[in-house]
Structure formats: C-alpha cells, structure tokens
PDB file of C-alpha atoms in Angstrom:
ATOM      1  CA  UNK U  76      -0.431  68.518  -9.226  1.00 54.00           C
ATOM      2  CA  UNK U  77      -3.155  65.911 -10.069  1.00 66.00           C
ATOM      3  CA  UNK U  78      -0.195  63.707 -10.835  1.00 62.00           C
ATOM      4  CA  UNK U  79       1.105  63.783  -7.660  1.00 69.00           C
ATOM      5  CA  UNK U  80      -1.468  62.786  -5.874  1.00 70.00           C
ATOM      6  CA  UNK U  81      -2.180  59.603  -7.754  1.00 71.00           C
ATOM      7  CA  UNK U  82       1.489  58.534  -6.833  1.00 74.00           C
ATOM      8  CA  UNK U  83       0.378  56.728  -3.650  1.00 75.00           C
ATOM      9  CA  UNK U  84      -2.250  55.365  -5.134  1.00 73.00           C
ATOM     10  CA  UNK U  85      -0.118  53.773  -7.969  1.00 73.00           C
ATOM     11  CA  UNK U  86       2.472  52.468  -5.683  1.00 79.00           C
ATOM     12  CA  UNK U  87       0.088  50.441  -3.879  1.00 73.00           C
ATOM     13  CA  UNK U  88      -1.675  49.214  -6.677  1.00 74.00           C
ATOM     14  CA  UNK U  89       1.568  47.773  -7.978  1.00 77.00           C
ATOM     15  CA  UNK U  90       2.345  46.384  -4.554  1.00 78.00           C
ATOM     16  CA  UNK U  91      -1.213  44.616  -4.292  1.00 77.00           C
ATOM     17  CA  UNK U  92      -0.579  43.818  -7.689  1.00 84.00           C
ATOM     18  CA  UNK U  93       2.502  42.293  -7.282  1.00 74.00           C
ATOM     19  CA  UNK U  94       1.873  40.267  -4.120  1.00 74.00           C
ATOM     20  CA  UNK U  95      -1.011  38.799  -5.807  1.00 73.00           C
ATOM     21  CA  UNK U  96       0.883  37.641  -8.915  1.00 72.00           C
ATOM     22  CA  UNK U  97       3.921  36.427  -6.507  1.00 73.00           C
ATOM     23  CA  UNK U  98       1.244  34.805  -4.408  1.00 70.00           C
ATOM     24  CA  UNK U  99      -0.516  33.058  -6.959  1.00 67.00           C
ATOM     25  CA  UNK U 100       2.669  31.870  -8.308  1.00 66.00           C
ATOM     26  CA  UNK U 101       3.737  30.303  -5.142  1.00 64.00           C
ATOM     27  CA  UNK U 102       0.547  28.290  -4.467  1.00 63.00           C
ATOM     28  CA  UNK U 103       0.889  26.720  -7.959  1.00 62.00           C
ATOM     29  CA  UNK U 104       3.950  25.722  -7.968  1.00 63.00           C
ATOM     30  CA  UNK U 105       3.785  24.252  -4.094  1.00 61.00           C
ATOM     31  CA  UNK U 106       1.912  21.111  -4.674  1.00 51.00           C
ATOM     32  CA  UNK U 107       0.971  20.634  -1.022  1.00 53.00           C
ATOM     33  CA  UNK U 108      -0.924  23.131  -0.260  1.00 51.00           C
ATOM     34  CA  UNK U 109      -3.781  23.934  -0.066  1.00 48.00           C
ATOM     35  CA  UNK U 110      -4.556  20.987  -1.164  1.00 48.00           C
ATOM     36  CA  UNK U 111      -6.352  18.367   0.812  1.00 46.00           C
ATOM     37  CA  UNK U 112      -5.935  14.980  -0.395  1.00 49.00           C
ATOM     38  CA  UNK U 113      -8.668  12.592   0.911  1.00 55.00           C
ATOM     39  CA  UNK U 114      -7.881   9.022   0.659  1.00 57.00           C
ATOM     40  CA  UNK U 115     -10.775   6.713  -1.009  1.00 70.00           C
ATOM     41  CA  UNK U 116      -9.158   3.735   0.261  1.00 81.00           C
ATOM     42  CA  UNK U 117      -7.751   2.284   3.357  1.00 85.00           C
ATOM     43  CA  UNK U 118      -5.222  -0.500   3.802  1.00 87.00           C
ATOM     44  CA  UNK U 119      -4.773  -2.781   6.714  1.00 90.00           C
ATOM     45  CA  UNK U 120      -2.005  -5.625   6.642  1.00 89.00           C
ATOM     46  CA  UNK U 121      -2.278  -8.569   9.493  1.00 90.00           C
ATOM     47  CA  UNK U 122      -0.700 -12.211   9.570  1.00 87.00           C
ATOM     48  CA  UNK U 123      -1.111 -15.080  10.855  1.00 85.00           C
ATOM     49  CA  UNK U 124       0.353 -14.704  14.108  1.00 83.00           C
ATOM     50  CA  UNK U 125      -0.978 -11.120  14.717  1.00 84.00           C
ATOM     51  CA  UNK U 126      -4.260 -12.553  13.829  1.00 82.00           C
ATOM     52  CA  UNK U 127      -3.890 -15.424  16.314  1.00 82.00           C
ATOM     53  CA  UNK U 128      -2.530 -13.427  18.993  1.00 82.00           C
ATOM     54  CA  UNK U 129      -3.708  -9.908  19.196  1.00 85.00           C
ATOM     55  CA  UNK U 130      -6.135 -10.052  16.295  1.00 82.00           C
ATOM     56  CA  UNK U 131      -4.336  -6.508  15.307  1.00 85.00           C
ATOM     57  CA  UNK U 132      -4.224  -5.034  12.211  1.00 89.00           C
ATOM     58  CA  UNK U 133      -1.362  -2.402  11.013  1.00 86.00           C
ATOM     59  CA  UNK U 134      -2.925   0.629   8.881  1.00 84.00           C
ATOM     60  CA  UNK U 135      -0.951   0.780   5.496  1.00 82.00           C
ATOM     61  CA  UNK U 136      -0.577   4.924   4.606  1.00 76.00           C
ATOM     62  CA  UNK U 137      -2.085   4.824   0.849  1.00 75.00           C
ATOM     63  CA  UNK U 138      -2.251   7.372  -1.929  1.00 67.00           C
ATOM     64  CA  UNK U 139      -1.198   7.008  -5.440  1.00 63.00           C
ATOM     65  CA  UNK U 140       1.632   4.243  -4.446  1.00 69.00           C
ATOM     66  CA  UNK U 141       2.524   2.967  -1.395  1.00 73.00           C
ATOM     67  CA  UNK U 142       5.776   0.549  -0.969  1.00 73.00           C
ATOM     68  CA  UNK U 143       5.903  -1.707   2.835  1.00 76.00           C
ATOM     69  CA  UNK U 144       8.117  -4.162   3.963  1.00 75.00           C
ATOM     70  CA  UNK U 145       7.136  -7.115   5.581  1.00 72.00           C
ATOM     71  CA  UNK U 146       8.811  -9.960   7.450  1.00 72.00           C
ATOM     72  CA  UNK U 147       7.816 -13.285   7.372  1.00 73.00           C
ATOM     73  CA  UNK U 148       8.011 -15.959  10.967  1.00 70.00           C
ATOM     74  CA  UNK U 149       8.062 -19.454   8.730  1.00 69.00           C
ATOM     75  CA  UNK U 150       8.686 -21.578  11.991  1.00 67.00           C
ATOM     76  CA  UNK U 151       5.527 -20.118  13.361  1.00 63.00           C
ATOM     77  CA  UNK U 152       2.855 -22.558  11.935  1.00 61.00           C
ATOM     78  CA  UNK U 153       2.813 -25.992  10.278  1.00 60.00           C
ATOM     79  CA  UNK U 154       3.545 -26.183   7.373  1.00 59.00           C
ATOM     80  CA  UNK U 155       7.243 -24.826   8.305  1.00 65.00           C
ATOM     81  CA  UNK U 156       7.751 -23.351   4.694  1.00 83.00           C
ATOM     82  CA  UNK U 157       4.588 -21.101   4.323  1.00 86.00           C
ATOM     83  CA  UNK U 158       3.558 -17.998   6.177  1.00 87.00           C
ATOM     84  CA  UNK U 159       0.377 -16.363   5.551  1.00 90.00           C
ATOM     85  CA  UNK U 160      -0.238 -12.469   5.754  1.00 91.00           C
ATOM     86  CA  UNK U 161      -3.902 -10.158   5.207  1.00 93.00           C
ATOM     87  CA  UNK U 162      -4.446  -7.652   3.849  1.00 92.00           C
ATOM     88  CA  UNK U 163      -8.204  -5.799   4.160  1.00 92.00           C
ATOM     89  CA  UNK U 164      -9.208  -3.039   1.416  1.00 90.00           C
ATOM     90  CA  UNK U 165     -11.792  -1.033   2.491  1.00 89.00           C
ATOM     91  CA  UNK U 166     -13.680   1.667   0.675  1.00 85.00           C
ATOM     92  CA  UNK U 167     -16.251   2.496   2.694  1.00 81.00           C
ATOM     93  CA  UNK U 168     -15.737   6.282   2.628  1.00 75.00           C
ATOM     94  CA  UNK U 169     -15.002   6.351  -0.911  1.00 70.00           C
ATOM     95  CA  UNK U 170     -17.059   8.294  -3.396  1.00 71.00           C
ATOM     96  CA  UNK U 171     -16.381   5.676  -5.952  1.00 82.00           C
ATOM     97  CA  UNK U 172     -14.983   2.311  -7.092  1.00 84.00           C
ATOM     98  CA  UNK U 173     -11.144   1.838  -6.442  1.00 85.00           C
ATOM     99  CA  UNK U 174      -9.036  -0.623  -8.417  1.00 88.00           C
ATOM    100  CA  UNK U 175      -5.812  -1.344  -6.282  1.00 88.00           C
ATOM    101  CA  UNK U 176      -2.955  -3.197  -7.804  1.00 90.00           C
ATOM    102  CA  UNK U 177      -1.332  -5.501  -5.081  1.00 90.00           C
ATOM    103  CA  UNK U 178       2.666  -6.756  -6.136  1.00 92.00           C
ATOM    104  CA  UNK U 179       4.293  -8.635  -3.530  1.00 91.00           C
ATOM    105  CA  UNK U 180       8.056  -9.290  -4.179  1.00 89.00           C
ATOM    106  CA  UNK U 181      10.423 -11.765  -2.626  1.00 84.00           C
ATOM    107  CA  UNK U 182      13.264 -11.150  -0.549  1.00 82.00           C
ATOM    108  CA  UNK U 183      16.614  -9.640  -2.441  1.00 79.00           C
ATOM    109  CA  UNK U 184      18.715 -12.604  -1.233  1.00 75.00           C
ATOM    110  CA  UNK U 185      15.856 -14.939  -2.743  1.00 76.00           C
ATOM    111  CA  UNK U 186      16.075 -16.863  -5.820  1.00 74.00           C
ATOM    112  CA  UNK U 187      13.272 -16.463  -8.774  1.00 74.00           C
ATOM    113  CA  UNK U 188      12.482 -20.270  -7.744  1.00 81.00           C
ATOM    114  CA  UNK U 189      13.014 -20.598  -3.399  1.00 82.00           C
ATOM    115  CA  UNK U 190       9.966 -18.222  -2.843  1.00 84.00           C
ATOM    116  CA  UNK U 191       6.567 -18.135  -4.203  1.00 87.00           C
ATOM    117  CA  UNK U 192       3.010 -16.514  -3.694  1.00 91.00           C
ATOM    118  CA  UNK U 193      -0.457 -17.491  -3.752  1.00 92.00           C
ATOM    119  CA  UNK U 194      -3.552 -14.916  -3.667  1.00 94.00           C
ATOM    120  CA  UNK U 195      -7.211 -15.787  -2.771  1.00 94.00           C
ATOM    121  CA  UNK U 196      -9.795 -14.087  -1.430  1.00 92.00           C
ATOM    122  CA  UNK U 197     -11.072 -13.776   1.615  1.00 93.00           C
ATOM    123  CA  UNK U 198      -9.732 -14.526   4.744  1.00 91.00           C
ATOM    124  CA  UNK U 199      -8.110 -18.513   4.568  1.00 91.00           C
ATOM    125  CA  UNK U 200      -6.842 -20.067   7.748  1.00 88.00           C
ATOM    126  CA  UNK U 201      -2.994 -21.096   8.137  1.00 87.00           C
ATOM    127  CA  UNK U 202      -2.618 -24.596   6.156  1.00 84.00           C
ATOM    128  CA  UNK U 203      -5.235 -24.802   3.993  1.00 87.00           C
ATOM    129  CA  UNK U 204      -3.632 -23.411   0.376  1.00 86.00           C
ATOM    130  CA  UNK U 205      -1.207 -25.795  -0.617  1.00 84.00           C
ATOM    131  CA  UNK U 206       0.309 -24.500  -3.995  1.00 88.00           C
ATOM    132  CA  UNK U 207       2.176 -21.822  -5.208  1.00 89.00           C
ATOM    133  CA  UNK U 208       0.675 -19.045  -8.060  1.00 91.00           C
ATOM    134  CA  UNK U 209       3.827 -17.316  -8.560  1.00 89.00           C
ATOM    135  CA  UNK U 210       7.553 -17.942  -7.997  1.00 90.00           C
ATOM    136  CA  UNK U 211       9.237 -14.691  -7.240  1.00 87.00           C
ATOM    137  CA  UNK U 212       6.502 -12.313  -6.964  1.00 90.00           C
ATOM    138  CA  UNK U 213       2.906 -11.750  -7.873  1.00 92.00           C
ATOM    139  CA  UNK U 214       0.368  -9.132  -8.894  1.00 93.00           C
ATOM    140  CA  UNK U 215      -2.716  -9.008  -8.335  1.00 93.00           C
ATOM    141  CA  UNK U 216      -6.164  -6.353  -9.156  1.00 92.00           C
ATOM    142  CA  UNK U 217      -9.166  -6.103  -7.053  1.00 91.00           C
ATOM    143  CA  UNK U 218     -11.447  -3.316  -7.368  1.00 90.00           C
ATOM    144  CA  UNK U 219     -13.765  -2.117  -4.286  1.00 88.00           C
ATOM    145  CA  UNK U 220     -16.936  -0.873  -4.709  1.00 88.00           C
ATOM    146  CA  UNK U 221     -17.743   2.107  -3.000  1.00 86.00           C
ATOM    147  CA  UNK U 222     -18.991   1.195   0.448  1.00 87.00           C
ATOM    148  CA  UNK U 223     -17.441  -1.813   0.947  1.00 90.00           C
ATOM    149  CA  UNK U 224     -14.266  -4.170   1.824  1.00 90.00           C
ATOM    150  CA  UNK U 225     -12.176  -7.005   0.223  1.00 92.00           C
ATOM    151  CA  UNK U 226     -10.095  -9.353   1.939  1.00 94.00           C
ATOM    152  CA  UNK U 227      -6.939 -11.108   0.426  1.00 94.00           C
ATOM    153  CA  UNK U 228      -4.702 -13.695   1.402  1.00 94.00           C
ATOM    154  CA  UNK U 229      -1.163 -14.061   0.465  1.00 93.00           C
ATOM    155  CA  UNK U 230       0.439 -17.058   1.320  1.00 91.00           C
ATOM    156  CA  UNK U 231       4.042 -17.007   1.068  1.00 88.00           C
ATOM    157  CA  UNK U 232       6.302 -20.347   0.181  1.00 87.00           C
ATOM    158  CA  UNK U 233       9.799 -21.260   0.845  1.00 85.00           C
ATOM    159  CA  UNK U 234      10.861 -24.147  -1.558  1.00 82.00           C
ATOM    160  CA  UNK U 235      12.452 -26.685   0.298  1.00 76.00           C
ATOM    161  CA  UNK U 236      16.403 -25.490  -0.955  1.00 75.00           C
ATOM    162  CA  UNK U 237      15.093 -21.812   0.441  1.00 71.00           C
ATOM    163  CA  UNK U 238      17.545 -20.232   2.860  1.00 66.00           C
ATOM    164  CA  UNK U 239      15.487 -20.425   5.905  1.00 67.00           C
ATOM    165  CA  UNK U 240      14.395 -17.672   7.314  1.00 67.00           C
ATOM    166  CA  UNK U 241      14.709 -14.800   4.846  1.00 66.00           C
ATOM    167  CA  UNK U 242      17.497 -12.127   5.235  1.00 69.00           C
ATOM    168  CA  UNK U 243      15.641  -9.243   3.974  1.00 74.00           C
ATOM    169  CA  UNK U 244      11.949  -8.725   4.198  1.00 80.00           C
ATOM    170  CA  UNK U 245       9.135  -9.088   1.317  1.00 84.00           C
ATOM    171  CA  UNK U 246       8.408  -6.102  -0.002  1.00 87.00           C
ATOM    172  CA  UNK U 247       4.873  -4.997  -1.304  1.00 89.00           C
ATOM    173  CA  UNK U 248       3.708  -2.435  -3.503  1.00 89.00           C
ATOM    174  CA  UNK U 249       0.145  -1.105  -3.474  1.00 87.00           C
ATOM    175  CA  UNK U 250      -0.865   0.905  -6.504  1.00 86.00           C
ATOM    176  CA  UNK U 251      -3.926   2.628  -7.731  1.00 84.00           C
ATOM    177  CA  UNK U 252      -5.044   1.809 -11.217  1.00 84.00           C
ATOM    178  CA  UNK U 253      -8.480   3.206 -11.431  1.00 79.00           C
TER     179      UNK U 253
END
C-alpha cells in the first residue's frame, strides 16, 4: 500500500526531472539565447560627399565580423579618379581595448592594378593624399582604447585605364582580432 502512494510522487519527479534535462539541453544547444551579446565597439562609415552634404554618418552592425558594401561617386570631387570614405571606431562603452582589422577590397570587375587604397588616420580632406598603399585591396589594424575613438581614411584610386565608374561596389570587411 505504501507503494502506491509514492506512485504520484514518482511520476512527477520524473516529469520535473525530465523537463529540466530537456530544458537544459535546449538552451545549450540554442546559441541565441539567453545570451546577450553587448558590442564593445561601434562602427560608423561616412564619405566625402555625405560629409560635405549632410555631415551623416551610417552605423556599421559589428560583432565578431561584419562584411558592407560600399559604392564609390569618382566624378564627385577633383581629383576625378579618387573618392574618399570614413570610417569612425569608437569604444567608448567598451570594458576594454579592441583591435579591429579593417580589409577593403576592390570591385569584382576590377583589375589587381585599376584600383588601389590608401589608409591614414584621422580625418583628411578630399585631395590631399596623393598615392596609392595598396593595389587591389588593403588591411589594416587599429586598436581602441577603452573610452575612446579612431578615425581612418580610405582613399580609393582608379588608375587612369580603370573602367570608370565601378560596376560592383567595394566591399569591406571589419574583423575583431583582439
């Protein structure tokens, strides 16, 4: 008799057991939640003309790797064969240092030598950077402190044989490398 009135007790035991074992086994193996994934870093991208214009600046969505396409106005400013585009990293919510690797690719239809890519820092005005890094793409590291912001600029340069303008966009890929 004592038996069968543990028999309710055992059955839900072994249902609270098993819907904490299925339970458990469904937040592992679902990546996405719960968890909350706080960026360190944010990304902004500008260019010359958004600059001039609108002074507006696009927010890049950043976590591990990020991949954005960008197209390029070369009739826009003088020189005719450059275009230059911004990009601001800012860690000022971090909780530490951030190392972002910056590759910026050129366009499919491009050969290795009709487009090229120079990176310096800080914000440079249209015109003033006159040679070319890189032909065909370029990477380039810069770490952010926590609690501050770096700002690039890319210039990028048709050769003079270039197809002008570019069929496809430039494509960029943001990676962190901490």
């Amino acid at each position: 008799m004592a038996v069968i009135d543990r028999i309710p007790v055992l059955i839900v035991a072994v249902v609270l057991t098993v819907g904490v074992v299925y339970g458990a086994g469904v937040w592992i193996f679902n990546t996405g939640i719960p968890v909350d994934y706080h960026n360190p870093i944010t990304i902004e991208m500008s260019d010359e003309i958004q600059i001039e214009e609108t002074d507006h600046w696009q927010t890049v969505g950043f976590r591990d790797t990020t991949e954005r396409e960008h197209d390029a106005d070369f009739s826009y400013n003088d020189p005719p064969h450059q275009f230059y585009t911004y990009v601001n990293l800012s860690n000022v919510d971090g909780s530490q240092e951030i190392t972002v690797q910056t590759e910026v690719e050129k366009p499919e239809d491009f050969g290795t030598e009709e487009m090229g890519f120079t990176v310096r820092g800080g914000i440079v005005e249209p015109g003033l950077i006159d040679e070319v890094d890189e032909w065909g793409s370029i990477t380039n590291e810069t770490t952010v402190e926590q609690g501050e912001e770096r700002f690039l600029t890319v210039v990028y340069t048709l050769d003079d044989d270039a197809p002008h303008p570019p069929d496809q966009p430039v494509v960029w890929n943001f990676r962190d490398v901490s």
